[in-house]
mmCIF file of C-alpha atoms in Angstrom:
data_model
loop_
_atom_site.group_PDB
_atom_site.id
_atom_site.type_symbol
_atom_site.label_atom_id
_atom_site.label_comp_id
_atom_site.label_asym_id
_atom_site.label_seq_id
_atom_site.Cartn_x
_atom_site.Cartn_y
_atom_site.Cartn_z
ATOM 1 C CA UNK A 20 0.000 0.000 0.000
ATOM 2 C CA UNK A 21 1.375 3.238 -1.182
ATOM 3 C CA UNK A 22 0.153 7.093 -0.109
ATOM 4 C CA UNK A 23 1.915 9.049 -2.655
ATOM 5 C CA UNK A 24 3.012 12.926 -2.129
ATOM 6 C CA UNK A 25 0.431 14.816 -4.505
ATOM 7 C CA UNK A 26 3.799 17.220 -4.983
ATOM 8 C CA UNK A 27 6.389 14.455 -5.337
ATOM 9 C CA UNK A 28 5.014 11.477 -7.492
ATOM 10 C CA UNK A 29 7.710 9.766 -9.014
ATOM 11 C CA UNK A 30 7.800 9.960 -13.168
ATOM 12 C CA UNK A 31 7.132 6.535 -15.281
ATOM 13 C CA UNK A 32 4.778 4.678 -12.416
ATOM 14 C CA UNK A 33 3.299 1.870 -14.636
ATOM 15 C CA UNK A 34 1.845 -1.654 -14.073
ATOM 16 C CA UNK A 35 4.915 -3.259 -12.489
ATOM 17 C CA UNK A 36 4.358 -5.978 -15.213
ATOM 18 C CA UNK A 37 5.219 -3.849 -17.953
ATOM 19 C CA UNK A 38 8.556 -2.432 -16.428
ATOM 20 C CA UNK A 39 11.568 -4.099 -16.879
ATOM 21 C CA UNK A 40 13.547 -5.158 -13.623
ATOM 22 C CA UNK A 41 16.122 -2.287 -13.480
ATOM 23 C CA UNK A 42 13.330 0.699 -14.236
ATOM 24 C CA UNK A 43 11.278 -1.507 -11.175
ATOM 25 C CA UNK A 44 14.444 -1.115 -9.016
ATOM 26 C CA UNK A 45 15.165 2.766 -9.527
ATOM 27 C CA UNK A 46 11.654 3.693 -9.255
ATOM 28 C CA UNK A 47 11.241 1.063 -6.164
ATOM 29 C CA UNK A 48 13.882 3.510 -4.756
ATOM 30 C CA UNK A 49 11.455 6.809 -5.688
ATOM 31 C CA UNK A 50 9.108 5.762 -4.277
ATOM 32 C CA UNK A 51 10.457 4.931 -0.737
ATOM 33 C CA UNK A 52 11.836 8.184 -1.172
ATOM 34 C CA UNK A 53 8.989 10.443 -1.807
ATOM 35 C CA UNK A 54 5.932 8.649 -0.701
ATOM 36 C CA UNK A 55 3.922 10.044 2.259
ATOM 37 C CA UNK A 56 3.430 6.406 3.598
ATOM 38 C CA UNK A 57 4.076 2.643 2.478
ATOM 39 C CA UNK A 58 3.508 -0.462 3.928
ATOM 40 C CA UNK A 59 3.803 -3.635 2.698
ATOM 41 C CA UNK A 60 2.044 -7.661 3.773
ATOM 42 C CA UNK A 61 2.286 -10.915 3.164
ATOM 43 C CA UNK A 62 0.263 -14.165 3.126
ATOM 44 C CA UNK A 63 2.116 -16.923 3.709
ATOM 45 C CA UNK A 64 1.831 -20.808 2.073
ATOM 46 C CA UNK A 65 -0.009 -22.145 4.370
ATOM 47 C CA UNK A 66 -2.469 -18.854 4.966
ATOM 48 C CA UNK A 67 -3.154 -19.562 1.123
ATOM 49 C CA UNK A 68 -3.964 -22.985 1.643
ATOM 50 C CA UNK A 69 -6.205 -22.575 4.559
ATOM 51 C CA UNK A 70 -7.941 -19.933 2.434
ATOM 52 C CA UNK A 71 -8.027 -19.582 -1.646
ATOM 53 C CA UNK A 72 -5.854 -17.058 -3.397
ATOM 54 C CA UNK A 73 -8.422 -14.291 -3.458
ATOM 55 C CA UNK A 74 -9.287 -14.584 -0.133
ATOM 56 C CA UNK A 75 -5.418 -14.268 1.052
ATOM 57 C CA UNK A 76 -4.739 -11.453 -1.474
ATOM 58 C CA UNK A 77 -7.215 -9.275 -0.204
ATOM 59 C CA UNK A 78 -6.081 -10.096 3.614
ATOM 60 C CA UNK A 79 -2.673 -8.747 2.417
ATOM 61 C CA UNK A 80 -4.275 -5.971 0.880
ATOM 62 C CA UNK A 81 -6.200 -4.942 3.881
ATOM 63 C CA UNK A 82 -3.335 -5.749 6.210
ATOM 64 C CA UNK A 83 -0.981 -2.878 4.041
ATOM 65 C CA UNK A 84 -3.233 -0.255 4.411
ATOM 66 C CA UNK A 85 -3.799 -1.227 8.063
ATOM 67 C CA UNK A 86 0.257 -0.633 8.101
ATOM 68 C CA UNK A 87 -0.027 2.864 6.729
ATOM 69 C CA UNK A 88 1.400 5.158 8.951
ATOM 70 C CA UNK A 89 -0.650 7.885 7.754
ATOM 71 C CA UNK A 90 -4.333 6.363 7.478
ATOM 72 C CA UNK A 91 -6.210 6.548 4.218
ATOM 73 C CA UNK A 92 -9.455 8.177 3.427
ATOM 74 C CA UNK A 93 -9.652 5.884 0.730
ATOM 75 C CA UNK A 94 -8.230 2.575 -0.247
ATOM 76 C CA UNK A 95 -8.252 1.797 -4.219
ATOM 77 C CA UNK A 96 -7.821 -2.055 -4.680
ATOM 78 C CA UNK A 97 -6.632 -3.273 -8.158
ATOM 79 C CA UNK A 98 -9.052 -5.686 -9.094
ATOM 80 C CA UNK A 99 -12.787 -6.656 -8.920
ATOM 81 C CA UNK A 100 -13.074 -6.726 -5.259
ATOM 82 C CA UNK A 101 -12.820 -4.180 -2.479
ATOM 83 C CA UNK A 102 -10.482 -6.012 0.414
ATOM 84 C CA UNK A 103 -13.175 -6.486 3.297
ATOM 85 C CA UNK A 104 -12.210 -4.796 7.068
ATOM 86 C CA UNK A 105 -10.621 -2.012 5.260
ATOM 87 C CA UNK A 106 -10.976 1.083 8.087
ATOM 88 C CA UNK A 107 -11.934 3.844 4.989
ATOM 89 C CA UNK A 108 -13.947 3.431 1.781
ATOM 90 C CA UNK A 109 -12.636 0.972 -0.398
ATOM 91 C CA UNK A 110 -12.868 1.128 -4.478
ATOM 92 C CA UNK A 111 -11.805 -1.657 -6.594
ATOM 93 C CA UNK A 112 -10.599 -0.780 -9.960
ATOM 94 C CA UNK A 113 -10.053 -3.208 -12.874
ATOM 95 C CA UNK A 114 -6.473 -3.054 -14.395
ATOM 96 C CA UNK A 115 -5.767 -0.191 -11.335
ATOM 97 C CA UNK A 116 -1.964 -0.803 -11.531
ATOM 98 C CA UNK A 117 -2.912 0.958 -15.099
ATOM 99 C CA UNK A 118 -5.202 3.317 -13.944
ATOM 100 C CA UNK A 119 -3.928 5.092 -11.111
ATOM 101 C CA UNK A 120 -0.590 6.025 -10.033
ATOM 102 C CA UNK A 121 -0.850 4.604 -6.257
ATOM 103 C CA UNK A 122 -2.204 1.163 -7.000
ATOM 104 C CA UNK A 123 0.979 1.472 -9.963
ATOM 105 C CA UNK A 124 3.392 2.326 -7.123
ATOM 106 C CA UNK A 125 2.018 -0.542 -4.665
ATOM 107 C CA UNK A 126 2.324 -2.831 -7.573
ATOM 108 C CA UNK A 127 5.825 -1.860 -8.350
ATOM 109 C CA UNK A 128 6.791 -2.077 -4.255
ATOM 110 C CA UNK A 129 5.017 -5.300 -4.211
ATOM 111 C CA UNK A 130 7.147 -6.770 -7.243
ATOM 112 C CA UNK A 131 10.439 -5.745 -5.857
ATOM 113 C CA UNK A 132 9.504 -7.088 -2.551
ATOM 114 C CA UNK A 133 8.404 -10.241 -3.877
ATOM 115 C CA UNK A 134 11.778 -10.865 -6.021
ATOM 116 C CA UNK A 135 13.898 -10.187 -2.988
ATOM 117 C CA UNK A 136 12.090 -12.395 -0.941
ATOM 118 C CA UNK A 137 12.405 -15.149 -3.823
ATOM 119 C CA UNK A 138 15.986 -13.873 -3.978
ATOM 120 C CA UNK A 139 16.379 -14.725 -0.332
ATOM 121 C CA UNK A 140 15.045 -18.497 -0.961
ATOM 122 C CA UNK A 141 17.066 -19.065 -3.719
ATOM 123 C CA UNK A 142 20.158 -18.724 -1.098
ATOM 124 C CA UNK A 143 18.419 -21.204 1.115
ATOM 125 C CA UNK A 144 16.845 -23.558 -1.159
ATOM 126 C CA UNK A 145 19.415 -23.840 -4.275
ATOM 127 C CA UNK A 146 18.081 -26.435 -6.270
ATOM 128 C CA UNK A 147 14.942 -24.917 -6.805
ATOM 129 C CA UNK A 148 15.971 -21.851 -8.654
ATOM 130 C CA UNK A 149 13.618 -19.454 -6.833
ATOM 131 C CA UNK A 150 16.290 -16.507 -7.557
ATOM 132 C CA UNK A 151 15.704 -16.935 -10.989
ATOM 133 C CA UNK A 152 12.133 -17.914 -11.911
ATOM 134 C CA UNK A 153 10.701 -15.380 -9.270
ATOM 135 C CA UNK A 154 7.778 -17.764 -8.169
ATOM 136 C CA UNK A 155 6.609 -18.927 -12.137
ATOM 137 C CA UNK A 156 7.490 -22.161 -12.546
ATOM 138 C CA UNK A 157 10.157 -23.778 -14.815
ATOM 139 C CA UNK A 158 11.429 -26.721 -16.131
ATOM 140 C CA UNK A 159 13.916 -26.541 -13.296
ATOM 141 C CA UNK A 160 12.085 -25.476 -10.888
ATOM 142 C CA UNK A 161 9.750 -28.530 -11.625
ATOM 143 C CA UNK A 162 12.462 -31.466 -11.990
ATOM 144 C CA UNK A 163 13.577 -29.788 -8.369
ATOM 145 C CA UNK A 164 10.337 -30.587 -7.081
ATOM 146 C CA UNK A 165 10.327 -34.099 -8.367
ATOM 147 C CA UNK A 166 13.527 -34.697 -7.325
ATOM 148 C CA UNK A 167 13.710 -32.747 -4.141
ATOM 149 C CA UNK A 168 10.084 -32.299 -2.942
ATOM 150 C CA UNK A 169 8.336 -29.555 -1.846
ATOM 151 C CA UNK A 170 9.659 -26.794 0.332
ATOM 152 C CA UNK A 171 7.707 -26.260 3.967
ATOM 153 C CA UNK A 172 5.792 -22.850 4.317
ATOM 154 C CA UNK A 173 7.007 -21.624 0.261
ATOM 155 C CA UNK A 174 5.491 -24.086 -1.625
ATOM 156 C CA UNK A 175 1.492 -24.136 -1.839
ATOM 157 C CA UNK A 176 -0.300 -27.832 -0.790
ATOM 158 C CA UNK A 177 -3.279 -26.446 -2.342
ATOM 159 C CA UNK A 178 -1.543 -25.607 -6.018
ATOM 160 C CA UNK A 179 -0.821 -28.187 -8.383
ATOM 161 C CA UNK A 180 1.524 -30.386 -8.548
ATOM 162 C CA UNK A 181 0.842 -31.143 -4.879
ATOM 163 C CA UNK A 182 -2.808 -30.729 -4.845
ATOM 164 C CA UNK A 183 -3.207 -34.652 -4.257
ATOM 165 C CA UNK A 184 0.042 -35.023 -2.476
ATOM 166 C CA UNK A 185 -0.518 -32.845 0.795
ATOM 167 C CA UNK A 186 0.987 -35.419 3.086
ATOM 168 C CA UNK A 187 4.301 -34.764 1.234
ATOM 169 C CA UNK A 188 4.215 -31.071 2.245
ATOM 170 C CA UNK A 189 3.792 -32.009 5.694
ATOM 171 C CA UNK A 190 6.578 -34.421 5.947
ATOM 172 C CA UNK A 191 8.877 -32.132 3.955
ATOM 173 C CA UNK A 192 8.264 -29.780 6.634
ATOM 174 C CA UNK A 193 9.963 -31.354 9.447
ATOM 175 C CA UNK A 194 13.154 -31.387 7.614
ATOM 176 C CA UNK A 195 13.047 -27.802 7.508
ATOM 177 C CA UNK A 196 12.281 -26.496 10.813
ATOM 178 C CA UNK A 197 14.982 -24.329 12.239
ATOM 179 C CA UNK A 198 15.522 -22.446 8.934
ATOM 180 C CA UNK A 199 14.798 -19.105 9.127
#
């Protein structure tokens, strides 16, 4: 979630989707810089599973602007659905990260986030290649998982290919308790 400065709003906010990874970093950067407030959430793998997708991506979304340390009067949502226990008016907008500049900037902070963080498992679990797929699956990411299982609390039970599998989840977890 992103409260931008009406007199400082960083030039060439777009969909994070259609920036490449070095304009995503720099204007990652302008936007820490200049914005009034940001906050950012996560849903974890399990928090998915116990939910559906939607569900947990509108729990992040209501969790960032609960992190704003300037409240907003309004919360714009990309999307179809307006994140419920939002503490202002909510608006979803379809194709937002398109259509407004603050859903754009929470999109690109949410994009650079999200690579780090898959930059961070990549360190911890090398086979799977997280560093380099970003969480979109390839073929190596996929022999990994045949080979190697599933890794505890990143990889989804709900999502194929473990979907009918679940018990392997849970028994890959215990060998990876302790890792932070």
């Amino acid at each position: 979630a992103v409260v931008l400065n009406p007199a400082n709003i960083p030039e060439g906010l777009d969909d994070s989707k259609r920036l490449t990874h070095l304009q995503r970093e720099a204007l990652f950067l302008k936007i820490l810089g200049s914005a009034l407030s940001v906050s950012m959430a996560s849903i974890s793998a399990e928090g998915i599973d116990n939910s559906d997708i939607l569900k947990a991506s509108l729990e992040a979304m209501r969790r960032a602007a609960a992190g704003l340390s300037l409240p907003p009067k309004l919360a714009l949502a990309d999307g179809r659905d307006v994140p419920p226990g939002l503490t202002c008016e909510g608006r979803a907008l379809i194709k937002g990260d398109q259509r407004s500049q603050s859903i754009a900037a929470a999109s690109i902070v949410a994009k650079v986030m999200r690579d780090r963080m898959m930059c961070g498992c990549g360190g911890h679990h090398e086979h799977y290649g997280f560093e380099m797929h970003m969480g979109y699956a390839t073929v190596r990411h996929r022999t990994a998982i045949e080979a190697h299982g599933p890794v505890a609390r990143l990889h989804r039970a709900s999502f194929a290919p473990f979907r009918l599998g679940c018990v392997e989840v849970a028994e890959a977890e215990e060998s990876f308790e302790g890792i932070d």
